[in-house]
Amino acid sequence: MAFLFRLIQKCGLFTALVLLAVIVMLFPNDFRQIIKPVTSYSNDPLVVLVWNWPFLTNFTAGRDVCRDLYAIENCVLTCNKSMFDRASVVAFHHRELQINISDLPRGTRPPNQKWLWVSLESPSNTKRIRQLNGLFNWTMTYRKDSDIFIPYGSLMKRSQHTNVSIPKKSFLSTWVISNYQKKSRRAKVYFNLSKYMQIDIYGKSVKRYLAKKLLLPTISKYAFYLAFENSIHKDYITEKLWRNSFMAGSVPVVLGPPRVNYEEFVPSDSFIHVNDFPSEEKLAGFLKDLWQNRTRYEQYFNWRKHYTVKMHTDWTERFCTICTKFNSLPQSKIYDNLHDWFHK
Ligand SMILES: *[C@@H]1O[C@H](CO)[C@@H](O)[C@H](O)[C@H]1NC(C)=O
Ligand SMILES: *[C@@H]1O[C@H](CO)[C@@H](O)[C@H](O)[C@H]1NC(C)=O
Ligand SMILES: *[C@@H]1O[C@H](CO)[C@@H](O)[C@H](O)[C@H]1NC(C)=O
Ligand SMILES: *[C@@H]1O[C@H](CO)[C@@H](O)[C@H](O)[C@H]1NC(C)=O
Ligand SMILES: *[C@@H]1O[C@H](CO)[C@@H](O)[C@H](O)[C@H]1NC(C)=O
Ligand SMILES: *[C@@H]1O[C@H](CO)[C@@H](O)[C@H](O)[C@H]1NC(C)=O
Ligand SMILES: *[C@@H]1O[C@H](CO)[C@@H](O)[C@H](O)[C@H]1NC(C)=O
């Protein structure tokens, strides 16, 4: 308002109106957002159809699951493909789609229906995405710039500072790896590091299987955890950091996107980055010194006075967030080149 008055004062009413009209024409979406009614007039529930439930696990909850579990009203979550014509959003999980790319809805697509592309895998592990160019209106991925952002984990500010308890440490460092490939960068970094320091390795592929319920208790006995991502991409920070390191109470040594990208999600003193060292020998030296100085080691736990860690693992919860985000998502959007968007 103040802006409008100043404009009128400066250049007269007519010029001010012309200027305003030009601004509205240049930024129509912003103005539509401002004048749009907050609540929808219709009482028909929003229908969200999940075309292929992730990992082919069966979705058994009732149609009101979002209300029952998360108090989200007026939203039906369903896997019933007969609801296609009534769905406002159809969500496609890429992992199943890439197995059979022709498993897409047939027939005409209702006007205004939004197709949502869903994936938590990195571009390196995403196949046949080019064939999906021009199909989707929205994306839901671990990337911050997705229409719906679904990180693997997040930090929540504590309402009040608390004392931190650090699990008792008995060993230096560990790595749990389900898919060990000798030629991968992370395996090479591990191999080089292991020449200079003790690293206990667990996982199916190295024949030291760790049962799920032993995962966190085992890691928590180690001072450091190698949180090495399977591939390096912007924002691709997975449960290797959130669960295996943070939930276990072990200090992460990360291999992934650059430090600045990690710092968009977690405090700079909550992790050690492989790239901060010119060689594995230097990194190993740093870790061993840190381990010898309890005061310095404990500084990597200071952030926990202010934050708690939340893991996000529940697909029902993720799909229900579509209901709450629906009204604030862009109304006319098309991913003409989903491949390039995801690989950029
Ligand atoms: C899901 O349902 C299908 C068909 O009803 C059945 O064949 C399959 O075993 C079920 N899968 C799981 C994981 O329960
Ligand atoms: C799927 O939806 C159709 C149309 O609303 C309905 O007739 C059918 O009973 C539903 N099937 C299941 C298994 O709920
Ligand atoms: C792929 O999906 C299509 C359409 O649903 C189906 O007809 C076809 O049998 C599927 N192919 C495979 C290999 O599952
Ligand atoms: C934190 O630790 C200090 C010193 O041990 C103690 O005095 C204080 O009561 C503790 N605060 C909480 C919230 O536990
Ligand atoms: C591992 O060490 C070798 C020999 O020092 C070095 O050439 C190589 O670049 C290192 N590999 C990685 C991934 O850092
Ligand atoms: C341990 O680290 C602290 C903080 O950096 C430092 O003040 C102290 O001198 C170190 N202690 C030893 C024994 O090196
Ligand atoms: C959604 O995407 C489809 C396919 O590109 C497009 O035809 C349709 O117009 C888009 N819908 C909206 C509301 O923008």
Coordinates of C-alpha atoms and ligand atoms in Angstrom, one line a residue:
M1 CA 0.0 0.0 0.0
A2 CA 2.7 2.5 1.0
F3 CA 4.4 1.6 -2.2
L4 CA 1.2 2.5 -4.1
F5 CA 0.9 5.9 -2.4
R6 CA 4.5 6.8 -3.0
L7 CA 4.0 5.9 -6.7
I8 CA 0.9 8.1 -7.0
Q9 CA 2.7 11.0 -5.3
K10 CA 5.7 10.7 -7.5
C11 CA 4.1 10.3 -10.9
G12 CA 0.4 11.0 -10.7
L13 CA -2.6 8.6 -10.6
F14 CA -2.8 7.7 -14.3
T15 CA 0.9 6.8 -14.6
A16 CA 0.7 4.9 -11.4
L17 CA -2.2 2.8 -12.7
V18 CA -0.4 2.1 -16.0
L19 CA 2.7 1.0 -14.1
L20 CA 0.6 -1.2 -11.9
A21 CA -1.0 -2.8 -14.9
V22 CA 2.4 -3.5 -16.4
I23 CA 3.6 -5.1 -13.2
V24 CA 0.4 -7.3 -13.1
M25 CA 1.0 -8.3 -16.7
L26 CA 4.6 -9.2 -16.1
F27 CA 4.0 -11.2 -13.0
P28 CA 0.5 -12.6 -13.4
N29 CA 1.1 -15.6 -11.2
D30 CA 2.3 -13.6 -8.2
F31 CA -0.9 -11.5 -8.4
R32 CA -3.2 -14.5 -8.8
Q33 CA -1.6 -15.9 -5.6
I34 CA -2.5 -12.7 -3.8
I35 CA -6.1 -12.5 -4.8
K36 CA -6.8 -16.3 -4.8
P37 CA -9.3 -17.3 -2.0
V38 CA -7.5 -19.2 0.8
T39 CA -10.0 -22.0 1.0
S40 CA -11.5 -23.9 -1.9
Y41 CA -15.3 -23.5 -2.4
S42 CA -15.8 -27.1 -3.3
N43 CA -16.2 -29.7 -0.7
D44 CA -15.3 -32.6 -3.0
P45 CA -12.3 -34.3 -1.5
L46 CA -9.0 -34.0 -3.4
V47 CA -8.2 -37.4 -4.9
V48 CA -4.6 -38.5 -5.0
L49 CA -4.0 -41.6 -7.0
V50 CA -0.7 -43.4 -6.5
W51 CA -0.2 -45.3 -9.8
N52 CA 2.5 -47.6 -8.5
W53 CA 3.2 -47.8 -4.8
P54 CA 7.0 -47.8 -4.1
F55 CA 8.7 -51.1 -3.9
L56 CA 5.5 -52.9 -4.8
T57 CA 4.5 -53.1 -1.2
N58 CA 0.7 -53.2 -1.0
F59 CA -1.1 -50.1 0.2
T60 CA -3.7 -51.5 2.5
A61 CA -4.9 -48.5 4.5
G62 CA -8.3 -47.1 3.9
R63 CA -9.1 -44.1 1.7
D64 CA -9.1 -41.7 4.7
V65 CA -5.6 -42.7 5.8
C66 CA -4.3 -39.1 5.6
R67 CA -7.0 -37.9 8.0
D68 CA -6.6 -40.9 10.3
L69 CA -2.8 -40.7 10.5
Y70 CA -2.0 -37.1 9.9
A71 CA -5.2 -35.1 10.5
I72 CA -5.3 -34.0 6.9
E73 CA -8.9 -33.5 6.0
N74 CA -10.7 -33.8 2.7
C75 CA -8.1 -35.8 0.8
V76 CA -8.4 -39.3 -0.5
L77 CA -5.3 -41.3 -1.1
T78 CA -5.8 -44.4 -3.3
C79 CA -4.1 -46.9 -5.5
N80 CA -7.3 -47.8 -7.2
K81 CA -6.7 -47.2 -10.9
S82 CA -10.4 -46.9 -11.6
M83 CA -10.3 -43.6 -9.7
F84 CA -8.1 -42.2 -12.5
D85 CA -10.8 -39.9 -14.0
R86 CA -11.5 -38.4 -10.6
A87 CA -8.0 -37.9 -9.5
S88 CA -6.6 -34.3 -9.2
V89 CA -3.1 -35.7 -8.9
V90 CA -1.6 -39.0 -10.2
A91 CA 1.7 -39.9 -8.6
F92 CA 4.2 -42.2 -10.4
H93 CA 7.2 -43.7 -8.5
H94 CA 10.1 -43.9 -10.9
R95 CA 11.6 -47.2 -9.7
E96 CA 8.6 -49.2 -10.8
L97 CA 8.0 -47.1 -13.9
Q98 CA 11.5 -47.7 -15.2
I99 CA 10.9 -51.5 -15.1
N100 CA 7.9 -51.1 -17.4
I101 CA 7.8 -47.7 -19.0
S102 CA 4.6 -48.6 -20.9
D103 CA 2.7 -49.0 -17.6
L104 CA 1.2 -45.5 -18.0
P105 CA -2.5 -44.6 -17.9
R106 CA -4.2 -45.2 -21.2
G107 CA -6.9 -42.9 -22.7
T108 CA -7.3 -39.2 -22.3
R109 CA -5.9 -37.4 -19.4
P110 CA -8.6 -35.3 -17.6
P111 CA -8.0 -31.6 -18.1
N112 CA -6.2 -30.0 -15.1
Q113 CA -5.1 -33.4 -13.7
K114 CA -1.5 -33.1 -12.5
W115 CA 1.0 -35.9 -13.0
L116 CA 3.7 -36.1 -10.3
W117 CA 7.0 -37.7 -10.8
V118 CA 8.3 -39.3 -7.6
S119 CA 11.8 -40.6 -6.9
L120 CA 14.4 -40.8 -4.1
E121 CA 17.2 -42.2 -6.3
S122 CA 20.0 -40.1 -7.7
P123 CA 20.3 -39.5 -11.5
S124 CA 23.1 -42.1 -11.6
N125 CA 20.6 -44.8 -10.6
T126 CA 17.7 -43.5 -12.7
K127 CA 17.1 -45.2 -16.0
R128 CA 14.9 -44.4 -19.0
I129 CA 13.9 -41.0 -17.8
R130 CA 14.2 -39.4 -21.3
Q131 CA 11.1 -41.3 -22.3
L132 CA 9.2 -39.4 -19.6
N133 CA 9.9 -35.9 -21.0
G134 CA 6.9 -33.8 -21.5
L135 CA 4.6 -35.9 -19.3
F136 CA 4.8 -34.5 -15.8
N137 CA 3.6 -31.3 -14.2
W138 CA 5.3 -31.7 -10.8
T139 CA 8.2 -33.4 -9.2
M140 CA 8.6 -34.9 -5.7
T141 CA 12.3 -35.8 -5.0
Y142 CA 15.2 -35.3 -2.5
R143 CA 16.1 -32.2 -4.6
K144 CA 15.4 -29.0 -2.8
D145 CA 14.1 -27.4 -6.0
S146 CA 11.4 -30.1 -6.5
D147 CA 7.8 -29.0 -6.4
I148 CA 7.5 -31.2 -3.3
F149 CA 10.8 -31.6 -1.5
I150 CA 11.1 -35.0 0.3
P151 CA 14.5 -35.2 2.1
Y152 CA 15.8 -38.4 3.6
G153 CA 16.0 -36.6 7.0
S154 CA 16.0 -33.2 8.6
L155 CA 16.9 -31.4 11.7
M156 CA 14.3 -29.9 14.0
K157 CA 15.2 -27.0 16.3
R158 CA 14.7 -27.9 20.0
S159 CA 12.5 -25.6 21.9
Q160 CA 15.1 -25.5 24.6
H161 CA 18.8 -26.5 24.8
T162 CA 19.6 -29.8 26.4
N163 CA 22.7 -31.6 27.5
V164 CA 24.1 -34.0 24.9
S165 CA 24.9 -37.6 25.8
I166 CA 27.5 -39.2 23.6
P167 CA 27.3 -43.0 23.3
K168 CA 30.3 -44.8 24.8
K169 CA 33.0 -45.2 22.1
S170 CA 35.1 -48.4 21.9
F171 CA 36.4 -48.3 18.3
L172 CA 37.7 -45.9 15.7
S173 CA 35.7 -46.1 12.6
T174 CA 33.2 -48.2 10.6
W175 CA 31.4 -48.5 7.3
V176 CA 28.3 -50.5 6.5
I177 CA 28.0 -51.1 2.8
S178 CA 25.4 -53.2 1.0
N179 CA 26.7 -52.7 -2.5
Y180 CA 30.4 -52.9 -2.5
Q181 CA 32.0 -52.2 -5.9
K182 CA 35.7 -52.2 -6.0
K183 CA 36.0 -49.7 -8.8
S184 CA 33.7 -47.1 -7.3
R185 CA 35.2 -43.9 -5.9
R186 CA 33.9 -44.6 -2.4
A187 CA 35.5 -48.1 -2.4
K188 CA 38.8 -46.5 -3.5
V189 CA 38.6 -43.9 -0.8
Y190 CA 37.8 -46.6 1.8
F191 CA 40.7 -48.8 0.5
N192 CA 43.2 -45.9 0.7
L193 CA 42.0 -44.8 4.1
S194 CA 42.2 -48.3 5.5
K195 CA 46.0 -48.3 4.9
Y196 CA 46.3 -45.6 7.5
M197 CA 43.6 -46.4 10.1
Q198 CA 41.4 -49.2 11.4
I199 CA 38.0 -49.3 9.6
D200 CA 35.6 -52.1 10.5
I201 CA 33.5 -52.9 7.5
Y202 CA 30.1 -54.6 7.6
G203 CA 27.5 -55.6 5.0
K204 CA 26.2 -58.4 2.8
S205 CA 28.7 -57.9 0.0
V206 CA 31.7 -58.3 2.4
K207 CA 30.1 -61.2 4.2
R208 CA 29.8 -59.5 7.5
Y209 CA 26.1 -59.2 7.7
L210 CA 24.7 -56.8 10.3
A211 CA 21.1 -57.5 11.3
K212 CA 18.8 -54.4 11.0
K213 CA 18.2 -54.2 14.8
L214 CA 22.0 -54.3 15.4
L215 CA 22.8 -51.5 12.9
L216 CA 22.5 -48.5 15.2
P217 CA 23.8 -50.1 18.4
T218 CA 26.9 -51.3 16.5
I219 CA 27.7 -48.1 14.8
S220 CA 27.2 -46.1 18.0
K221 CA 30.3 -47.8 19.4
Y222 CA 32.4 -46.2 16.8
A223 CA 33.8 -42.7 16.9
F224 CA 33.4 -42.2 13.1
Y225 CA 31.1 -43.5 10.4
L226 CA 31.9 -43.4 6.7
A227 CA 28.8 -41.8 5.2
F228 CA 29.8 -42.4 1.6
E229 CA 27.0 -41.8 -0.9
N230 CA 26.7 -44.2 -3.9
S231 CA 26.9 -41.3 -6.3
I232 CA 27.6 -37.6 -6.1
H233 CA 24.8 -35.2 -6.9
K234 CA 23.4 -31.9 -5.6
D235 CA 21.3 -32.4 -2.5
Y236 CA 21.7 -36.2 -2.6
I237 CA 22.3 -36.8 1.1
T238 CA 20.7 -40.0 2.3
E239 CA 20.1 -42.2 5.3
K240 CA 23.9 -42.8 5.4
L241 CA 24.1 -39.4 7.1
W242 CA 20.8 -39.1 8.8
R243 CA 20.3 -42.6 10.2
N244 CA 23.6 -44.4 10.1
S245 CA 25.6 -41.5 11.5
F246 CA 23.3 -39.0 13.2
M247 CA 20.8 -41.4 14.7
A248 CA 23.6 -43.7 15.8
G249 CA 25.5 -40.9 17.5
S250 CA 28.7 -41.4 15.4
V251 CA 30.5 -38.5 13.7
P252 CA 30.0 -38.7 9.9
V253 CA 32.9 -38.6 7.5
V254 CA 31.0 -37.7 4.3
L255 CA 31.7 -38.4 0.6
G256 CA 29.0 -36.7 -1.5
P257 CA 28.2 -33.2 -2.8
P258 CA 30.5 -30.3 -1.8
R259 CA 30.6 -29.1 1.8
V260 CA 28.6 -26.0 1.0
N261 CA 25.7 -28.2 -0.1
Y262 CA 25.8 -30.2 3.1
E263 CA 25.8 -27.0 5.0
E264 CA 22.4 -26.1 3.5
F265 CA 21.0 -29.0 5.5
V266 CA 23.2 -29.5 8.6
P267 CA 25.6 -27.4 10.7
S268 CA 29.2 -27.1 9.5
D269 CA 30.6 -28.6 12.7
S270 CA 28.4 -31.8 12.5
F271 CA 30.5 -33.6 9.9
I272 CA 33.9 -34.1 8.4
H273 CA 34.2 -33.9 4.6
V274 CA 36.5 -36.1 2.6
N275 CA 37.1 -33.2 0.1
D276 CA 38.6 -31.0 2.9
F277 CA 41.8 -33.1 2.8
P278 CA 44.4 -33.4 0.1
S279 CA 44.8 -37.2 0.6
E280 CA 43.4 -40.1 2.5
E281 CA 46.7 -40.2 4.6
K282 CA 46.0 -36.6 5.8
L283 CA 42.3 -37.4 6.5
A284 CA 43.3 -40.5 8.5
G285 CA 45.8 -38.4 10.5
F286 CA 43.2 -35.9 11.3
L287 CA 40.7 -38.5 12.4
K288 CA 43.2 -40.3 14.6
D289 CA 44.3 -37.0 16.2
L290 CA 40.7 -36.0 16.9
W291 CA 40.0 -39.4 18.5
Q292 CA 43.0 -38.8 20.8
N293 CA 41.6 -35.4 22.0
R294 CA 38.2 -35.9 23.7
T295 CA 37.6 -32.2 24.0
R296 CA 37.9 -31.6 20.3
Y297 CA 36.0 -34.8 19.4
E298 CA 33.1 -33.7 21.5
Q299 CA 32.8 -30.4 19.6
Y300 CA 31.2 -32.5 16.8
F301 CA 28.3 -33.1 19.1
N302 CA 27.6 -29.5 20.1
W303 CA 24.9 -28.9 17.5
R304 CA 22.9 -31.6 19.2
K305 CA 22.1 -29.2 22.0
H306 CA 20.0 -27.2 19.6
Y307 CA 18.6 -29.8 17.2
T308 CA 17.0 -33.3 17.0
V309 CA 17.2 -35.5 14.0
K310 CA 14.1 -36.7 12.1
M311 CA 14.2 -39.5 9.6
H312 CA 11.7 -39.5 6.8
T313 CA 10.9 -43.0 5.7
D314 CA 7.2 -43.4 5.5
W315 CA 5.7 -43.3 2.0
T316 CA 2.1 -42.8 3.2
E317 CA 3.2 -39.7 5.0
R318 CA 5.0 -38.5 1.9
F319 CA 2.0 -39.0 -0.3
C320 CA -0.3 -37.3 2.2
T321 CA 1.8 -34.2 2.0
I322 CA 0.6 -33.8 -1.6
C323 CA -2.8 -32.9 -0.1
T324 CA -1.4 -30.1 2.1
K325 CA 0.9 -28.7 -0.7
F326 CA -1.6 -29.0 -3.5
N327 CA -3.0 -25.4 -3.3
S328 CA 0.4 -23.8 -3.3
L329 CA 1.9 -25.6 -6.2
P330 CA 2.3 -24.0 -9.6
Q331 CA -0.9 -24.4 -11.7
S332 CA 0.5 -24.6 -15.1
K333 CA 3.8 -26.3 -15.3
I334 CA 5.2 -29.0 -17.6
Y335 CA 8.6 -30.7 -17.3
D336 CA 9.3 -30.7 -21.0
N337 CA 12.7 -32.1 -20.3
L338 CA 12.6 -34.0 -17.1
H339 CA 15.9 -35.7 -17.9
D340 CA 17.8 -32.4 -18.2
W341 CA 16.1 -31.0 -15.1
F342 CA 17.1 -34.0 -13.0
H343 CA 20.6 -34.1 -14.4
K344 CA 21.3 -30.4 -14.1
Ligands
LIG1 C1 0.3 -57.6 -2.9 O1 -0.9 -58.0 -3.5 C2 -0.7 -58.9 -4.6 C3 -2.0 -59.2 -5.2 O2 -3.1 -59.1 -4.3 C4 0.0 -60.2 -4.0 O3 0.2 -61.1 -5.1 C5 1.3 -59.8 -3.4 O4 2.0 -60.9 -2.8 C6 1.2 -58.7 -2.3 N1 2.5 -58.2 -1.9 C7 2.8 -58.0 -0.7 C8 4.2 -57.5 -0.5 O5 2.1 -58.1 0.3
LIG2 C1 -12.1 -48.9 -7.3 O1 -12.9 -47.8 -7.6 C2 -14.0 -48.2 -8.4 C3 -14.7 -46.9 -8.9 O2 -14.8 -45.9 -7.8 C4 -14.9 -49.0 -7.5 O3 -16.1 -49.3 -8.2 C5 -14.2 -50.2 -7.0 O4 -15.0 -50.9 -6.1 C6 -12.9 -49.8 -6.4 N1 -12.1 -51.0 -6.1 C7 -11.6 -51.3 -4.9 C8 -10.8 -52.6 -4.8 O5 -11.7 -50.6 -4.0
LIG3 C1 3.9 -53.4 -18.9 O1 2.7 -52.7 -18.6 C2 1.7 -52.9 -19.6 C3 0.6 -51.9 -19.4 O2 0.1 -52.0 -18.1 C4 1.3 -54.3 -19.6 O3 0.3 -54.6 -20.6 C5 2.5 -55.2 -19.8 O4 2.2 -56.6 -19.7 C6 3.6 -54.9 -18.9 N1 4.8 -55.6 -19.2 C7 5.5 -56.3 -18.3 C8 6.8 -56.9 -18.9 O5 5.2 -56.4 -17.2
LIG4 C1 23.1 -30.3 32.1 O1 24.3 -30.6 32.8 C2 24.6 -29.7 33.9 C3 26.0 -30.1 34.4 O2 26.2 -31.5 34.5 C4 23.5 -29.8 34.9 O3 23.8 -29.0 36.0 C5 22.2 -29.5 34.3 O4 21.1 -29.6 35.2 C6 21.9 -30.3 33.1 N1 20.7 -29.8 32.4 C7 19.8 -30.6 31.9 C8 18.7 -29.9 31.2 O5 19.8 -31.8 32.0
LIG5 C1 44.1 -43.7 -3.6 O1 45.5 -43.7 -3.5 C2 46.2 -43.7 -4.7 C3 47.7 -43.9 -4.5 O2 48.1 -43.0 -3.5 C4 45.9 -42.5 -5.5 O3 46.5 -42.5 -6.8 C5 44.4 -42.4 -5.8 O4 44.0 -41.2 -6.4 C6 43.6 -42.5 -4.5 N1 42.2 -42.7 -4.8 C7 41.3 -41.9 -4.4 C8 39.9 -42.3 -4.8 O5 41.5 -41.0 -3.6
LIG6 C1 42.8 -30.7 22.8 O1 42.1 -29.8 22.0 C2 41.8 -28.6 22.7 C3 40.9 -27.7 21.8 O2 41.3 -27.6 20.5 C4 43.2 -27.9 23.0 O3 43.0 -26.7 23.6 C5 44.0 -28.8 23.8 O4 45.3 -28.3 24.0 C6 44.1 -30.2 23.2 N1 44.7 -31.1 24.1 C7 45.8 -31.9 23.8 C8 46.3 -32.8 24.8 O5 46.3 -31.8 22.7
LIG7 C1 0.3 -31.1 -17.3 O1 1.2 -31.7 -18.2 C2 0.6 -32.1 -19.4 C3 1.6 -32.9 -20.2 O2 2.7 -32.1 -20.5 C4 0.0 -31.0 -20.2 O3 -0.7 -31.4 -21.3 C5 -1.0 -30.2 -19.3 O4 -1.5 -29.1 -19.9 C6 -0.4 -29.9 -18.0 N1 -1.4 -29.4 -17.1 C7 -1.4 -28.2 -16.6 C8 -2.6 -27.8 -15.7 O5 -0.5 -27.4 -16.8

